[in-house]
PDB file of C-alpha atoms in Angstrom:
ATOM      1  CA  MET A  10    -108.323 197.173 -87.886  1.00 67.00           C
ATOM      2  CA  SER A  11    -109.362 198.390 -84.396  1.00 73.00           C
ATOM      3  CA  ILE A  12    -109.907 197.256 -81.146  1.00 76.00           C
ATOM      4  CA  GLY A  13    -113.652 197.795 -81.470  1.00 79.00           C
ATOM      5  CA  HIS A  14    -113.414 195.759 -85.221  1.00 78.00           C
ATOM      6  CA  VAL A  15    -111.584 192.858 -82.484  1.00 75.00           C
ATOM      7  CA  ALA A  16    -114.470 192.956 -79.750  1.00 76.00           C
ATOM      8  CA  ALA A  17    -117.083 192.140 -82.678  1.00 82.00           C
ATOM      9  CA  ALA A  18    -115.830 190.057 -84.389  1.00 77.00           C
ATOM     10  CA  ALA A  19    -114.815 187.742 -80.924  1.00 78.00           C
ATOM     11  CA  GLY A  20    -118.525 188.948 -79.573  1.00 85.00           C
ATOM     12  CA  VAL A  21    -116.972 190.334 -76.036  1.00 86.00           C
ATOM     13  CA  SER A  22    -116.791 194.198 -74.828  1.00 84.00           C
ATOM     14  CA  LYS A  23    -113.884 196.695 -76.148  1.00 82.00           C
ATOM     15  CA  ALA A  24    -113.548 196.835 -72.897  1.00 85.00           C
ATOM     16  CA  LEU A  25    -112.355 192.918 -71.898  1.00 83.00           C
ATOM     17  CA  VAL A  26    -110.043 193.669 -75.311  1.00 78.00           C
ATOM     18  CA  ASP A  27    -108.725 197.050 -74.133  1.00 80.00           C
ATOM     19  CA  TYR A  28    -108.127 194.884 -70.428  1.00 81.00           C
ATOM     20  CA  HIS A  29    -105.891 192.000 -71.842  1.00 81.00           C
ATOM     21  CA  PHE A  30    -104.015 194.143 -74.461  1.00 81.00           C
ATOM     22  CA  LYS A  31    -104.223 198.068 -73.329  1.00 80.00           C
ATOM     23  CA  GLU A  32    -103.651 199.143 -77.057  1.00 84.00           C
ATOM     24  CA  LYS A  33    -103.955 197.420 -80.841  1.00 84.00           C
ATOM     25  CA  GLU A  34     -99.861 196.812 -80.804  1.00 87.00           C
ATOM     26  CA  ALA A  35    -100.050 194.292 -78.143  1.00 87.00           C
ATOM     27  CA  LEU A  36    -103.474 192.738 -80.128  1.00 87.00           C
ATOM     28  CA  LEU A  37    -101.244 192.321 -83.306  1.00 89.00           C
ATOM     29  CA  ARG A  38     -98.309 191.159 -81.456  1.00 91.00           C
ATOM     30  CA  ALA A  39    -100.195 188.680 -80.043  1.00 89.00           C
ATOM     31  CA  LEU A  40    -102.255 187.545 -82.755  1.00 90.00           C
ATOM     32  CA  VAL A  41     -98.788 187.432 -84.478  1.00 93.00           C
ATOM     33  CA  GLU A  42     -97.329 184.796 -81.802  1.00 94.00           C
ATOM     34  CA  ASN A  43    -101.110 182.775 -82.534  1.00 93.00           C
ATOM     35  CA  VAL A  44    -100.873 182.946 -85.960  1.00 93.00           C
ATOM     36  CA  GLY A  45     -97.218 181.789 -86.014  1.00 95.00           C
ATOM     37  CA  LEU A  46     -97.234 179.159 -83.938  1.00 95.00           C
ATOM     38  CA  GLY A  47    -100.261 177.513 -85.465  1.00 95.00           C
ATOM     39  CA  VAL A  48     -98.791 177.496 -88.527  1.00 95.00           C
ATOM     40  CA  ILE A  49     -95.096 176.470 -87.219  1.00 95.00           C
ATOM     41  CA  ASP A  50     -97.289 173.588 -85.202  1.00 95.00           C
ATOM     42  CA  ARG A  51     -98.605 172.034 -88.441  1.00 94.00           C
ATOM     43  CA  ALA A  52     -95.485 172.392 -90.071  1.00 92.00           C
ATOM     44  CA  GLN A  53     -93.709 170.593 -87.511  1.00 92.00           C
ATOM     45  CA  ALA A  54     -96.673 167.737 -87.862  1.00 91.00           C
ATOM     46  CA  ALA A  55     -96.402 167.502 -91.409  1.00 87.00           C
ATOM     47  CA  ILE A  56     -92.465 166.122 -90.724  1.00 86.00           C
ATOM     48  CA  ASN A  57     -93.632 164.197 -88.250  1.00 86.00           C
ATOM     49  CA  ARG A  58     -95.725 162.045 -90.650  1.00 84.00           C
ATOM     50  CA  VAL A  59     -94.091 162.195 -93.577  1.00 78.00           C
ATOM     51  CA  SER A  60     -94.323 158.864 -95.908  1.00 72.00           C
ATOM     52  CA  ASP A  61     -91.249 157.848 -97.570  1.00 73.00           C
ATOM     53  CA  GLU A  62     -93.186 156.810-100.519  1.00 73.00           C
ATOM     54  CA  HIS A  63     -95.038 160.193-101.051  1.00 83.00           C
ATOM     55  CA  VAL A  64     -92.512 162.696 -99.470  1.00 87.00           C
ATOM     56  CA  LEU A  65     -93.425 165.358-101.544  1.00 90.00           C
ATOM     57  CA  ASP A  66     -97.327 164.817-101.899  1.00 88.00           C
ATOM     58  CA  SER A  67     -97.498 164.907 -98.091  1.00 85.00           C
ATOM     59  CA  TYR A  68     -94.995 168.509 -98.268  1.00 87.00           C
ATOM     60  CA  TRP A  69     -97.709 169.645-100.683  1.00 92.00           C
ATOM     61  CA  GLU A  70    -100.937 168.479 -98.617  1.00 91.00           C
ATOM     62  CA  TRP A  71     -99.249 170.740 -96.344  1.00 91.00           C
ATOM     63  CA  LEU A  72     -98.782 173.684 -98.302  1.00 93.00           C
ATOM     64  CA  GLU A  73    -102.331 173.710 -99.777  1.00 94.00           C
ATOM     65  CA  ARG A  74    -103.832 173.190 -96.189  1.00 94.00           C
ATOM     66  CA  GLU A  75    -101.910 176.416 -94.938  1.00 93.00           C
ATOM     67  CA  LEU A  76    -102.347 178.126 -98.309  1.00 93.00           C
ATOM     68  CA  THR A  77    -106.598 177.059 -97.760  1.00 92.00           C
ATOM     69  CA  LEU A  78    -106.075 178.606 -94.364  1.00 93.00           C
ATOM     70  CA  GLY A  79    -104.706 182.330 -95.003  1.00 92.00           C
ATOM     71  CA  ASP A  80    -102.775 182.365 -92.279  1.00 94.00           C
ATOM     72  CA  LEU A  81     -99.416 182.847 -93.933  1.00 93.00           C
ATOM     73  CA  ARG A  82    -100.865 185.735 -95.362  1.00 92.00           C
ATOM     74  CA  ILE A  83    -101.985 187.380 -91.814  1.00 91.00           C
ATOM     75  CA  LEU A  84     -98.064 187.241 -91.067  1.00 92.00           C
ATOM     76  CA  ARG A  85     -97.249 188.567 -94.303  1.00 90.00           C
ATOM     77  CA  ALA A  86     -99.576 191.420 -93.469  1.00 89.00           C
ATOM     78  CA  LEU A  87     -98.264 192.007 -90.083  1.00 90.00           C
ATOM     79  CA  ALA A  88     -94.364 192.064 -91.433  1.00 91.00           C
ATOM     80  CA  GLU A  89     -94.643 195.321 -93.122  1.00 89.00           C
ATOM     81  CA  TYR A  90     -96.907 197.076 -89.457  1.00 89.00           C
ATOM     82  CA  ASP A  91     -95.253 200.298 -88.311  1.00 89.00           C
ATOM     83  CA  SER A  92     -94.621 198.794 -85.454  1.00 90.00           C
ATOM     84  CA  GLU A  93     -91.389 197.151 -84.758  1.00 93.00           C
ATOM     85  CA  ARG A  94     -92.083 195.156 -82.081  1.00 92.00           C
ATOM     86  CA  VAL A  95     -94.440 193.373 -84.472  1.00 93.00           C
ATOM     87  CA  ARG A  96     -92.141 192.927 -87.178  1.00 93.00           C
ATOM     88  CA  ALA A  97     -89.779 191.568 -84.367  1.00 94.00           C
ATOM     89  CA  ALA A  98     -92.669 188.854 -83.500  1.00 95.00           C
ATOM     90  CA  VAL A  99     -92.892 188.186 -87.163  1.00 94.00           C
ATOM     91  CA  ARG A 100     -89.015 187.479 -87.279  1.00 95.00           C
ATOM     92  CA  ARG A 101     -89.072 185.257 -84.627  1.00 96.00           C
ATOM     93  CA  VAL A 102     -91.696 183.554 -86.375  1.00 96.00           C
ATOM     94  CA  VAL A 103     -89.883 183.559 -89.821  1.00 95.00           C
ATOM     95  CA  GLN A 104     -87.200 182.131 -87.943  1.00 96.00           C
ATOM     96  CA  GLN A 105     -88.564 178.966 -86.873  1.00 96.00           C
ATOM     97  CA  ARG A 106     -90.443 178.443 -90.053  1.00 95.00           C
ATOM     98  CA  ARG A 107     -86.836 179.176 -91.610  1.00 96.00           C
ATOM     99  CA  GLU A 108     -85.391 175.713 -89.563  1.00 96.00           C
ATOM    100  CA  LEU A 109     -88.607 173.708 -90.062  1.00 94.00           C
ATOM    101  CA  THR A 110     -88.232 174.367 -94.045  1.00 95.00           C
ATOM    102  CA  THR A 111     -84.581 173.911 -93.563  1.00 96.00           C
ATOM    103  CA  GLN A 112     -85.473 170.146 -91.877  1.00 94.00           C
ATOM    104  CA  HIS A 113     -88.315 169.555 -94.308  1.00 92.00           C
ATOM    105  CA  VAL A 114     -85.953 170.153 -96.928  1.00 94.00           C
ATOM    106  CA  ALA A 115     -83.266 167.980 -95.876  1.00 94.00           C
ATOM    107  CA  LEU A 116     -86.048 165.129 -95.070  1.00 92.00           C
ATOM    108  CA  VAL A 117     -87.166 165.387 -98.850  1.00 92.00           C
ATOM    109  CA  PHE A 118     -83.761 164.594 -99.824  1.00 94.00           C
ATOM    110  CA  SER A 119     -82.968 162.234 -97.651  1.00 92.00           C
ATOM    111  CA  THR A 120     -86.222 160.089 -97.697  1.00 91.00           C
ATOM    112  CA  LEU A 121     -85.260 160.069-101.832  1.00 91.00           C
ATOM    113  CA  GLY A 122     -82.298 159.205-101.328  1.00 93.00           C
ATOM    114  CA  LEU A 123     -80.381 161.843-102.456  1.00 95.00           C
ATOM    115  CA  VAL A 124     -77.330 163.855-101.891  1.00 96.00           C
ATOM    116  CA  PRO A 125     -77.875 167.794-102.176  1.00 95.00           C
ATOM    117  CA  ARG A 126     -75.141 169.984-103.854  1.00 96.00           C
ATOM    118  CA  VAL A 127     -76.179 172.368-102.685  1.00 95.00           C
ATOM    119  CA  PRO A 128     -76.834 172.913 -98.550  1.00 96.00           C
ATOM    120  CA  ALA A 129     -80.423 172.233 -97.232  1.00 95.00           C
ATOM    121  CA  ALA A 130     -80.229 175.370 -95.651  1.00 96.00           C
ATOM    122  CA  LEU A 131     -80.139 177.900 -98.817  1.00 96.00           C
ATOM    123  CA  MET A 132     -82.891 175.586-100.184  1.00 97.00           C
ATOM    124  CA  GLY A 133     -84.680 176.220 -97.147  1.00 96.00           C
ATOM    125  CA  GLU A 134     -84.593 180.004 -98.047  1.00 96.00           C
ATOM    126  CA  THR A 135     -85.986 179.276-101.311  1.00 96.00           C
ATOM    127  CA  VAL A 136     -88.658 176.830-100.184  1.00 97.00           C
ATOM    128  CA  LEU A 137     -89.600 179.527 -97.375  1.00 96.00           C
ATOM    129  CA  ALA A 138     -90.317 182.849-100.319  1.00 96.00           C
ATOM    130  CA  PHE A 139     -92.619 180.557-103.066  1.00 96.00           C
ATOM    131  CA  VAL A 140     -94.030 179.532 -99.874  1.00 96.00           C
ATOM    132  CA  ASP A 141     -94.738 183.036 -99.028  1.00 94.00           C
ATOM    133  CA  GLY A 142     -95.048 184.351-103.017  1.00 94.00           C
ATOM    134  CA  LEU A 143     -97.960 181.417-102.950  1.00 94.00           C
ATOM    135  CA  ALA A 144     -99.637 182.812-100.728  1.00 92.00           C
ATOM    136  CA  ALA A 145     -99.176 186.243-101.538  1.00 91.00           C
ATOM    137  CA  ILE A 146    -100.618 185.532-105.233  1.00 92.00           C
ATOM    138  CA  GLY A 147    -103.484 182.903-103.631  1.00 83.00           C
ATOM    139  CA  ALA A 148    -104.508 186.695-101.942  1.00 80.00           C
ATOM    140  CA  VAL A 149    -105.180 187.924-105.624  1.00 85.00           C
ATOM    141  CA  GLU A 150    -105.780 185.294-107.186  1.00 85.00           C
ATOM    142  CA  GLU A 151    -108.746 182.954-106.162  1.00 79.00           C
ATOM    143  CA  GLU A 152    -108.574 180.877-108.797  1.00 86.00           C
ATOM    144  CA  TRP A 153    -105.290 180.311-109.699  1.00 88.00           C
ATOM    145  CA  ASN A 154    -104.022 176.299-108.907  1.00 93.00           C
ATOM    146  CA  PRO A 155    -100.453 176.753-107.228  1.00 95.00           C
ATOM    147  CA  ARG A 156     -99.402 173.105-107.594  1.00 95.00           C
ATOM    148  CA  PRO A 157     -98.293 172.770-110.880  1.00 96.00           C
ATOM    149  CA  ALA A 158     -95.680 175.507-109.402  1.00 96.00           C
ATOM    150  CA  PHE A 159     -94.990 173.521-106.826  1.00 96.00           C
ATOM    151  CA  ASP A 160     -94.236 170.603-108.892  1.00 96.00           C
ATOM    152  CA  VAL A 161     -91.788 172.790-110.994  1.00 97.00           C
ATOM    153  CA  LEU A 162     -89.955 174.407-107.643  1.00 97.00           C
ATOM    154  CA  TRP A 163     -89.143 170.831-106.625  1.00 96.00           C
ATOM    155  CA  LEU A 164     -88.111 168.952-109.620  1.00 96.00           C
ATOM    156  CA  ALA A 165     -85.931 172.196-109.895  1.00 96.00           C
ATOM    157  CA  LEU A 166     -84.188 171.909-106.522  1.00 97.00           C
ATOM    158  CA  LEU A 167     -83.709 167.882-106.925  1.00 96.00           C
ATOM    159  CA  THR A 168     -81.662 168.399-109.988  1.00 96.00           C
ATOM    160  CA  LEU A 169     -79.455 169.952-107.425  1.00 95.00           C
ATOM    161  CA  ALA A 170     -78.660 166.444-105.852  1.00 93.00           C
ATOM    162  CA  GLU A 171     -75.261 165.015-106.742  1.00 88.00           C
TER     163      GLU A 171
END
């Protein structure tokens, strides 16, 4: 990716992109923040609209949309970019995602009237890694259906209830 590619895709001059971002690293940090904010906002909205009857279906609907949008893959790719400042921006987004995932796990268990025997934060780490793994697989396996894997993960997590 180059500043010229970004300018062409945005339909603006390269000079305008250079004026606002000065360097490619600044553009990538802005991309991380923008994409990350979208992922976080959609995750928070999903938590806010959970229905008691279909808590896991609501979670799946959010995840399916995220996998379709591809923003998780973008964040994953930028986490490996050769810039400490870009990776630091990704880590900030991941920390917020971690907190929301932990909230979502706790909400699933409480909505189902279950008490987890394992801390929600630990299960949240597992779910976060799982979601990122689904995003990575989806990048190479376009016809793959992640729903069965999602169901198996949650069946396993729910067995951790008292």
